[in-house]
mmCIF file of C-alpha atoms and ligand atoms in Angstrom:
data_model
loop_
_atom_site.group_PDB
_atom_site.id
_atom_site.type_symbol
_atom_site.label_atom_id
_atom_site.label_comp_id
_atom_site.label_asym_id
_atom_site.label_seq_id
_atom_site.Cartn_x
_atom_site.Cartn_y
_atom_site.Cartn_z
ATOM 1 C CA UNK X 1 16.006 58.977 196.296
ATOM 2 C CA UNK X 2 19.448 60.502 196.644
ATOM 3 C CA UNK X 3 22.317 59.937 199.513
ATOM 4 C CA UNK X 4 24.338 63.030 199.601
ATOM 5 C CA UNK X 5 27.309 62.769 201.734
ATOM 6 C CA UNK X 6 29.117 66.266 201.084
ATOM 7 C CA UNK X 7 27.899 69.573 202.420
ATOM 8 C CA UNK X 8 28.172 71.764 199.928
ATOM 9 C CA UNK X 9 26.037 69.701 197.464
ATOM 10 C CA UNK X 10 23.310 68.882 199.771
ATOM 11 C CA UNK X 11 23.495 73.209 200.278
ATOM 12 C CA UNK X 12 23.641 73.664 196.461
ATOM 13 C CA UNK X 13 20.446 71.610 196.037
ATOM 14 C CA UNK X 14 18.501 73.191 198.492
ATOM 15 C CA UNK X 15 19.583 76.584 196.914
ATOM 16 C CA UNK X 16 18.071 75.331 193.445
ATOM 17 C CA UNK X 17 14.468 73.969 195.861
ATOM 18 C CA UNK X 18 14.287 77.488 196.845
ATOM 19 C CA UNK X 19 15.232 79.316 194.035
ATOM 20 C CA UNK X 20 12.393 76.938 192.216
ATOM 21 C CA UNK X 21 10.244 78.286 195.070
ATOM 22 C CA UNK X 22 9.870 74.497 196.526
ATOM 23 C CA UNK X 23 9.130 74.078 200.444
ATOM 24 C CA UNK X 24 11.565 72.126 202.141
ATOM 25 C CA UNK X 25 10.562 69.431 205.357
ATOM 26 C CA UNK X 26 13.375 68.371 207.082
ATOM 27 C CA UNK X 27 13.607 65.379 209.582
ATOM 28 C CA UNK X 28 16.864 65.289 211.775
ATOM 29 C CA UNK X 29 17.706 61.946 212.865
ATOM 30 C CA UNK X 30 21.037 59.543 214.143
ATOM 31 C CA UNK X 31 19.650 56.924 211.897
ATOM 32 C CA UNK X 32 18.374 53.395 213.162
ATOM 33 C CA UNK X 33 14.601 53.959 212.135
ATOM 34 C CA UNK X 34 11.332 52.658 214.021
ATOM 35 C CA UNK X 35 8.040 53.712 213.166
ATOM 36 C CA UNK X 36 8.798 57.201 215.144
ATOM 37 C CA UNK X 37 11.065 58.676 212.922
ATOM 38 C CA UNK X 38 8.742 57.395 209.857
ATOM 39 C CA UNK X 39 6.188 58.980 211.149
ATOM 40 C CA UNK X 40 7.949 62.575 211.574
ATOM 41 C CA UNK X 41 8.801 61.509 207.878
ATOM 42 C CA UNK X 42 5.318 61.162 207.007
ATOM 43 C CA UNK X 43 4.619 64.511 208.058
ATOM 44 C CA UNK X 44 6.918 66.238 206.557
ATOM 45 C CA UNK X 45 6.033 64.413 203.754
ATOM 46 C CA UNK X 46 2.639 66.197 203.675
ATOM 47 C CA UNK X 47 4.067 69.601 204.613
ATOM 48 C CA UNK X 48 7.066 69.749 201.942
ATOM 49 C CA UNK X 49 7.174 69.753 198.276
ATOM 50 C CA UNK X 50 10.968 67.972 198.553
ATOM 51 C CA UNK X 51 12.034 66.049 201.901
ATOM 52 C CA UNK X 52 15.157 65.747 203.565
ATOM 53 C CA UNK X 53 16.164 63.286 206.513
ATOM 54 C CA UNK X 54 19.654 63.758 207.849
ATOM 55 C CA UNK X 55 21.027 60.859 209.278
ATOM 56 C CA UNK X 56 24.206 61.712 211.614
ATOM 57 C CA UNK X 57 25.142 60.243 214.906
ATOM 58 C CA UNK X 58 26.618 63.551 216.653
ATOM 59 C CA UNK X 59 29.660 62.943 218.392
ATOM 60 C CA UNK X 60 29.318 66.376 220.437
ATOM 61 C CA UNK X 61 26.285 65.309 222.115
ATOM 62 C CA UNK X 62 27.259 62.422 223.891
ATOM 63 C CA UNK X 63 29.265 62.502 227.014
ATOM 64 C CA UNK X 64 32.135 60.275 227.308
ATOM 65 C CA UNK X 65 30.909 57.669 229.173
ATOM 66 C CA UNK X 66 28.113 57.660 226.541
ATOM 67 C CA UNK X 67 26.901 55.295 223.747
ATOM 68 C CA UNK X 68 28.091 57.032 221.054
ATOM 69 C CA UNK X 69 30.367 53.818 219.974
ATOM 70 C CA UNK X 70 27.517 51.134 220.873
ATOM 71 C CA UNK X 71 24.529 53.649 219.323
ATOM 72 C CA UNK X 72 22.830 51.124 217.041
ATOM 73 C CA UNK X 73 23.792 52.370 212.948
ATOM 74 C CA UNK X 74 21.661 49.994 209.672
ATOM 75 C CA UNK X 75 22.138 52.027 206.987
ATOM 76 C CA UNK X 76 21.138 49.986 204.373
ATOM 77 C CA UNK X 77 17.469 49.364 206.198
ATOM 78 C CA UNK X 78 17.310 53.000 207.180
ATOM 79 C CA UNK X 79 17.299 53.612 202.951
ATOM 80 C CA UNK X 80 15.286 51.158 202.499
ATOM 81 C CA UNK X 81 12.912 52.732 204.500
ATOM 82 C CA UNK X 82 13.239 56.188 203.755
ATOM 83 C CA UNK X 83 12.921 55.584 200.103
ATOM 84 C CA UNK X 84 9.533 53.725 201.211
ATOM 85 C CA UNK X 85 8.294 56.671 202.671
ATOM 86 C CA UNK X 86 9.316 58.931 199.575
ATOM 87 C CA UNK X 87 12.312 60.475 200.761
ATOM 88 C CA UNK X 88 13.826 62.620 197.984
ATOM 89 C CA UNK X 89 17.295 63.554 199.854
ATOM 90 C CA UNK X 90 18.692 61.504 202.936
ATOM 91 C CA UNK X 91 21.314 63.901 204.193
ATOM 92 C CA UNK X 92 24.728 61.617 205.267
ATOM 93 C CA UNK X 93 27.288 64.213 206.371
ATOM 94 C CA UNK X 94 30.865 63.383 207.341
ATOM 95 C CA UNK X 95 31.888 63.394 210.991
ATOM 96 C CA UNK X 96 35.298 65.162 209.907
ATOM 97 C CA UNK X 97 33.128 67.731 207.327
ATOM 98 C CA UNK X 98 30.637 68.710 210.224
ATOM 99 C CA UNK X 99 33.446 69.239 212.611
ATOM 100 C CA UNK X 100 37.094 69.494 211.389
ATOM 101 C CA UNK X 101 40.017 69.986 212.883
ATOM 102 C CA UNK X 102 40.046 73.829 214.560
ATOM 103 C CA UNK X 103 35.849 73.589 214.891
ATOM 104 C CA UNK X 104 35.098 75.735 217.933
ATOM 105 C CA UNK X 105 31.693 77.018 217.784
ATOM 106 C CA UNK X 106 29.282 75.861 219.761
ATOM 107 C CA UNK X 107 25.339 76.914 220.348
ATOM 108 C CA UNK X 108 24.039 77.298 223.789
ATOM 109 C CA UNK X 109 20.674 77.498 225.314
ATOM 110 C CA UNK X 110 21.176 78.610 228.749
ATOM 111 C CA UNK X 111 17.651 77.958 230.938
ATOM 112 C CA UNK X 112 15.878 75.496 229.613
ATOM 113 C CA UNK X 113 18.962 72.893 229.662
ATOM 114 C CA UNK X 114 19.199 73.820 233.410
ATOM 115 C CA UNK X 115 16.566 70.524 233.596
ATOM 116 C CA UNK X 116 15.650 67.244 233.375
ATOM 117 C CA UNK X 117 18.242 64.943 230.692
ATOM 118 C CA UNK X 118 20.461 69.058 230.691
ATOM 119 C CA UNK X 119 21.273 67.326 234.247
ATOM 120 C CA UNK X 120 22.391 64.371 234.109
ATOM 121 C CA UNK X 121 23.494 65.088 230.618
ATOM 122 C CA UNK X 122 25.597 68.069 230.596
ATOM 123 C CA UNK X 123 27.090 69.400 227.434
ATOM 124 C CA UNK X 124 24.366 67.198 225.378
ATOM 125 C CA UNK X 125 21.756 70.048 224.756
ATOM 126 C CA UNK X 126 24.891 72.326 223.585
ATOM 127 C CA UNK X 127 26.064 69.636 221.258
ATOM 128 C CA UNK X 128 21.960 68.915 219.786
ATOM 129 C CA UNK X 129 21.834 72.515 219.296
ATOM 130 C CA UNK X 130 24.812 73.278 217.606
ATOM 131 C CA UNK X 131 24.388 69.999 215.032
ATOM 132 C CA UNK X 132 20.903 71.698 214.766
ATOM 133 C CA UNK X 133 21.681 74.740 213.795
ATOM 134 C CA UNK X 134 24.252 73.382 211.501
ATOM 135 C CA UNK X 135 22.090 71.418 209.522
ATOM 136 C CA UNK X 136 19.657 74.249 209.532
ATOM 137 C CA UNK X 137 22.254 76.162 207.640
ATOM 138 C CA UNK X 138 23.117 73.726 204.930
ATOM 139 C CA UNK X 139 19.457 72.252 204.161
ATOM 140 C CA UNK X 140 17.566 75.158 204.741
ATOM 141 C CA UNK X 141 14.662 73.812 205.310
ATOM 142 C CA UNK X 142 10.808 76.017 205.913
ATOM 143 C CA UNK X 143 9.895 73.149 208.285
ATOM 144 C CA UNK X 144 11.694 70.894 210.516
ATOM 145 C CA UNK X 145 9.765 67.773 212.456
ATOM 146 C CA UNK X 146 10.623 67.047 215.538
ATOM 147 C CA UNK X 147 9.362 64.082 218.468
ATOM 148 C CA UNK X 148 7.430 65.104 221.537
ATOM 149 C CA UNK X 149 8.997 62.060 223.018
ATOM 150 C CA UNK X 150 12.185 64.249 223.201
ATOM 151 C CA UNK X 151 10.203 67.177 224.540
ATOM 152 C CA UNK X 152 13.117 68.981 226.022
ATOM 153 C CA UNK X 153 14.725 68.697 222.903
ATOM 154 C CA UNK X 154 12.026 70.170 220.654
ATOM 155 C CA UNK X 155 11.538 73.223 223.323
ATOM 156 C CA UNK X 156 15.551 73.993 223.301
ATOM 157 C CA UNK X 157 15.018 74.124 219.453
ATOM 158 C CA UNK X 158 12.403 75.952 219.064
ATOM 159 C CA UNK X 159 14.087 78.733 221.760
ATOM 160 C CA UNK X 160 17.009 78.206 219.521
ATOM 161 C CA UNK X 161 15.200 79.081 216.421
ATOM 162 C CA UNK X 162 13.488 81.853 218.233
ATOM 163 C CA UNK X 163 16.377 83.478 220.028
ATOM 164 C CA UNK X 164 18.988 83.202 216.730
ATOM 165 C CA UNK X 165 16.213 84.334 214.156
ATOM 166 C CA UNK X 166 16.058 81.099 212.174
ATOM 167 C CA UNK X 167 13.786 81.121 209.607
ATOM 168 C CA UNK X 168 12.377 77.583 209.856
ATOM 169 C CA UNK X 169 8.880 76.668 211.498
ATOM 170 C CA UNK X 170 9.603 73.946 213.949
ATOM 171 C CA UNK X 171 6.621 71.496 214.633
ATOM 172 C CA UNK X 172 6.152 68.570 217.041
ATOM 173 C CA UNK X 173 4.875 65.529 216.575
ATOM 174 C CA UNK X 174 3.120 62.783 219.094
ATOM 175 C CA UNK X 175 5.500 60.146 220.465
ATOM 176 C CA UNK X 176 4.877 56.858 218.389
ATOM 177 C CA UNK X 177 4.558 54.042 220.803
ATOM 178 C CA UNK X 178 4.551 50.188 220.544
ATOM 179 C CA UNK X 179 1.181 48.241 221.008
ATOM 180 C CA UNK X 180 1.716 48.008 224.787
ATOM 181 C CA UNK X 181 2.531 51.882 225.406
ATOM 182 C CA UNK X 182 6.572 51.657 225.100
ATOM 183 C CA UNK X 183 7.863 54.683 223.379
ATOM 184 C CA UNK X 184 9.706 53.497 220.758
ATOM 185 C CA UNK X 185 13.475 54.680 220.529
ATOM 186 C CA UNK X 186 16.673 53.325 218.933
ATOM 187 C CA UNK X 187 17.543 52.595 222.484
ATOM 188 C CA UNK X 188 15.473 50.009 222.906
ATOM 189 C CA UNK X 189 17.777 48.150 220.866
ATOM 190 C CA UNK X 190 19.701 47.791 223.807
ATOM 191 C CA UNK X 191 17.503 46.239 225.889
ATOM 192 C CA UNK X 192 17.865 42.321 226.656
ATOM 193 C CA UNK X 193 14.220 40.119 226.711
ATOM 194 C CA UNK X 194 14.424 39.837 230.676
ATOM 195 C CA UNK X 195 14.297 43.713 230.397
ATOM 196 C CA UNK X 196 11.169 44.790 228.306
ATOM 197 C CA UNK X 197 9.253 44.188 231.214
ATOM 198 C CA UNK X 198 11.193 46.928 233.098
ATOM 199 C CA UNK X 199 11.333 49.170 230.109
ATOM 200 C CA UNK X 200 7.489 49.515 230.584
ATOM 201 C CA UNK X 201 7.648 50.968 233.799
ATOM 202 C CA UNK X 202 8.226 54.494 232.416
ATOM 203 C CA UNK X 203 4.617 54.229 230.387
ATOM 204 C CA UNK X 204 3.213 52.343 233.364
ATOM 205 C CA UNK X 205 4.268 55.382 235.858
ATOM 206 C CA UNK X 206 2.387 58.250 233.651
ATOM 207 C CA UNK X 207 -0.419 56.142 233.080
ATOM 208 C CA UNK X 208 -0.463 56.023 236.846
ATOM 209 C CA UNK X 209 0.664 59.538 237.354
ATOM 210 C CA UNK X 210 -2.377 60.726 234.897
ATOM 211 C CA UNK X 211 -4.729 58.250 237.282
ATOM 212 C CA UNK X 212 -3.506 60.497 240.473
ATOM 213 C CA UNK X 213 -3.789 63.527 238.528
ATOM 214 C CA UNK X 214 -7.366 63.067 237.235
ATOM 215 C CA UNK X 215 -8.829 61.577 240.605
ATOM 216 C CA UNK X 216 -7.939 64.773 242.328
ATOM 217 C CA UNK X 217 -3.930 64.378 243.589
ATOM 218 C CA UNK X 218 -2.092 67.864 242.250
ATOM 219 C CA UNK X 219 0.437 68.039 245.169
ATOM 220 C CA UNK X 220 2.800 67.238 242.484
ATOM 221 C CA UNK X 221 5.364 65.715 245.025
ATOM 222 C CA UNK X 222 2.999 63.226 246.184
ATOM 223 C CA UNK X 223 2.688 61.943 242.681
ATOM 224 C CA UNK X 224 6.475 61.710 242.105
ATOM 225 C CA UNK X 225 7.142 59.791 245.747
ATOM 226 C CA UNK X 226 4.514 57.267 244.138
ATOM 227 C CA UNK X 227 5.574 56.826 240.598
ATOM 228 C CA UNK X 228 9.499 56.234 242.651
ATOM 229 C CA UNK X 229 8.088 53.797 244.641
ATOM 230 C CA UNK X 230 6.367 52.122 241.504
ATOM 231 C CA UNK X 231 9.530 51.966 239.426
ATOM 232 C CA UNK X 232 11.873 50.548 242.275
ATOM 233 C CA UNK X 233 9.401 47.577 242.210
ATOM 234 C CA UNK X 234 10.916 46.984 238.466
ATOM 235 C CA UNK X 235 14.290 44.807 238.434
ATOM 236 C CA UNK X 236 17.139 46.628 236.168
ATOM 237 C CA UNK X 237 15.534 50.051 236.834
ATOM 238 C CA UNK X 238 17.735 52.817 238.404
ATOM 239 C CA UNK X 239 15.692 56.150 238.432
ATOM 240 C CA UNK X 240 17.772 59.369 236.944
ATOM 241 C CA UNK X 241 14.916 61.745 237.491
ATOM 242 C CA UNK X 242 10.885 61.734 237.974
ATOM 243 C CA UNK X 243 9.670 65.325 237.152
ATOM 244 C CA UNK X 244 6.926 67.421 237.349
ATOM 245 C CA UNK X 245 7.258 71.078 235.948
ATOM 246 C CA UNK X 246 6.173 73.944 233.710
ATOM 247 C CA UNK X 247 5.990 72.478 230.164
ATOM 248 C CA UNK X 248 7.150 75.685 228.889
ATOM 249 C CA UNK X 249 10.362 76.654 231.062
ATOM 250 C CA UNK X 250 10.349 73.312 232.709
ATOM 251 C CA UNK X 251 10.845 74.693 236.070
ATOM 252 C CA UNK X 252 9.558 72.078 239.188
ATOM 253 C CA UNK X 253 6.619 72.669 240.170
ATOM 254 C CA UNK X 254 4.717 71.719 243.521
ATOM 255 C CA UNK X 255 0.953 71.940 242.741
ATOM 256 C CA UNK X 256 -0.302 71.171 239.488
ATOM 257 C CA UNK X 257 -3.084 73.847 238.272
ATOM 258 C CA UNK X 258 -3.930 73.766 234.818
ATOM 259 C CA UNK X 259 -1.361 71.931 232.993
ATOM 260 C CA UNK X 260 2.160 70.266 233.981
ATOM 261 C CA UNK X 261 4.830 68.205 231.823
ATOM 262 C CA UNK X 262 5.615 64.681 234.104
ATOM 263 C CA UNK X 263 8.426 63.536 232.542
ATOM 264 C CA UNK X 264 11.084 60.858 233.437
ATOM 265 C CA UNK X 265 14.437 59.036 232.762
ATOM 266 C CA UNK X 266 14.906 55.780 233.830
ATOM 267 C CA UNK X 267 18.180 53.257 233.017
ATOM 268 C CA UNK X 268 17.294 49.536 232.561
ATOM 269 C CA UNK X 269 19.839 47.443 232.309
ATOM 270 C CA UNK X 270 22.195 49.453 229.662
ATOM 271 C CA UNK X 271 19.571 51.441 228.136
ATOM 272 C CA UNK X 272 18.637 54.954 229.259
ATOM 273 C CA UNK X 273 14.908 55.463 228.338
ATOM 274 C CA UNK X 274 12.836 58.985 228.746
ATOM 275 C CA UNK X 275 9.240 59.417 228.202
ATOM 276 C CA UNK X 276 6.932 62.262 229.113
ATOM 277 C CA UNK X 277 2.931 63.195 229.358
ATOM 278 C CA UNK X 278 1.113 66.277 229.823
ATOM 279 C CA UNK X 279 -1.440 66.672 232.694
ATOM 280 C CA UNK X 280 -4.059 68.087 232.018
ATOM 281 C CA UNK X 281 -7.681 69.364 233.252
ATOM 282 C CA UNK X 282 -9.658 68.127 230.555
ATOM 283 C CA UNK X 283 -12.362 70.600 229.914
HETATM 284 P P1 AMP C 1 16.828 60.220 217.054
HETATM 285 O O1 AMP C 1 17.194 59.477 215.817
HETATM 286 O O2 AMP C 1 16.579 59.347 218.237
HETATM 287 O O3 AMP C 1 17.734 61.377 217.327
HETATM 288 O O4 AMP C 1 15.416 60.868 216.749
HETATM 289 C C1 AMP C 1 15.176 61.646 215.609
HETATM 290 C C2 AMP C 1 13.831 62.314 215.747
HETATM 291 O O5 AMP C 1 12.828 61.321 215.916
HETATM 292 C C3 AMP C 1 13.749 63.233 216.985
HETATM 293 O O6 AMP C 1 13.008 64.396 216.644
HETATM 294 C C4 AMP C 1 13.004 62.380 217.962
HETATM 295 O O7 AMP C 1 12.281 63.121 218.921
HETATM 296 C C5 AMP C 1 12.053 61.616 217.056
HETATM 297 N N1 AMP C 1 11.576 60.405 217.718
HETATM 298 C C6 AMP C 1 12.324 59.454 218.337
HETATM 299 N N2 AMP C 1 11.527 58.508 218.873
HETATM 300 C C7 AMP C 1 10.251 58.888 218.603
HETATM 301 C C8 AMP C 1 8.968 58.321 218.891
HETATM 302 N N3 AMP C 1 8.826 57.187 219.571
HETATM 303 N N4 AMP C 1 7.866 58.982 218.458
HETATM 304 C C9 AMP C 1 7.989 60.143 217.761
HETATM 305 N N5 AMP C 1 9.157 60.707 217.447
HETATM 306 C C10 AMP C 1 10.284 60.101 217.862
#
């Protein structure tokens, strides 16, 4: 497995993959693995004759009261386990290389950021974009893996890819949980023993919101007053937003028909968790 730190080599060699007439898989990541990101890896693994996973924590796409400082970084583990899961490239750029002094280009996807974590996050879809599309252009990848667990995240990219004429096939890939239905993020890291409890009340609430749903509640406000309720009976919880909306444009919607995205953000303690599940009339 090779760590390639400069752009222009990691470009070069995926040049020579394509000129070779290899398929490339690519797995963006900020590093810190759990069995969610090996699992995208896995994937890719399958799809791709080489594989690349980048590991970069963006500065753009965290606000400034964010965690970009605290975000948890192992490097040494994170190649360990990459080169477990047959890796051939893990991508390592330089914060100054990716953006040095003058950058001023940014990539913007207007609607769909207009919800949800584009909300309470503003600027952070723009920044995940642009470090997208960035990476795009150097590894050059046929396929890129993404999570569902960051659903509006994998539906800005794919618009991105879409809307800019990228020539990469974006897939999605289930959210990997832990045995007792936590969705397993880097973030969890942050969360103290008192607060895994709490943490489990974002699972808990579309287990409970799927319950409604498939006993005959689709007054999709209904739903969200109950899951609110549910959650405020968590200590450490403080509710950023409890959706339900169109799982393609993510717009709010009131009664559920055929299919809807319930998605949510919840901070406990200093972690801010998201998780998401699509209802569905089963068939
Ligand atoms: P991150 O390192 O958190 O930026 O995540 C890198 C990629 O891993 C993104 O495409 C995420 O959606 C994906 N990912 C993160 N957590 C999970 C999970 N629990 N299950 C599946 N994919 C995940």
């Amino acid at each position: 497995m090779q760590v390639i730190k400069n752009i222009k080599q990691m470009s070069s060699l995926s040049d020579k993959w394509r000129q070779e007439g290899k398929k490339i898989a690519f797995v963006p990541t900020m590093g810190y693995f759990h069995n969610g990101h090996l699992s995208l890896m896995r994937k890719g693994r399958l799809l791709g004759d080489v594989l690349v996973v980048s590991i970069f924590i963006n500065p753009i796409q965290f606000g400034p009261k964010e965690d970009f400082k605290e975000y948890p970084r192992n490097f040494e583990r994170d190649s360990a386990l990459a080169q477990k899961e047959k890796v051939d490239v893990v991508f390592v750029p330089d914060e100054r290389e990716m953006y040095p002094p003058g950058y001023q280009t940014f990539v913007e996807v207007t609607k769909l950021t207009q919800h949800l974590c584009g909300l309470s996050r503003p600027g952070h879809f723009k920044g995940v974009a642009t470090v997208v599309a960035k990476l795009f252009n150097i590894v050059k990848p046929h396929f890129a893996l993404f999570g569902l667990k960051d659903y509006q995240q994998y539906l800005v990219i794919k618009k991105m890819v879409e809307d800019l004429n990228f020539d990469v096939q974006i897939i999605g890939c289930p959210t990997v949980r832990e045995s007792d239905g936590l969705a397993m993020s880097s973030r969890n890291e942050y969360l103290l023993p008192e607060q895994r409890g709490a943490a489990l009340s974002l699972y808990k609430s579309l287990k409970m919101a799927q319950d409604l749903f498939e006993t005959g509640e689709h007054n999709a406000k209904k739903i969200k007053a109950e899951i609110i309720n549910f959650i405020k009976t968590f200590p450490y919880t403080q509710i950023d937003y409890v959706s339900i909306c169109d799982p393609e444009t993510l717009e709010e919607i009131d009664e559920i028909k055929d299919k809807a995205l319930m998605a949510l953000a919840v901070r406990v303690g200093k972690a801010r968790l998201i998780d998401n599940l699509i209802l569905e009339v089963r068939k």
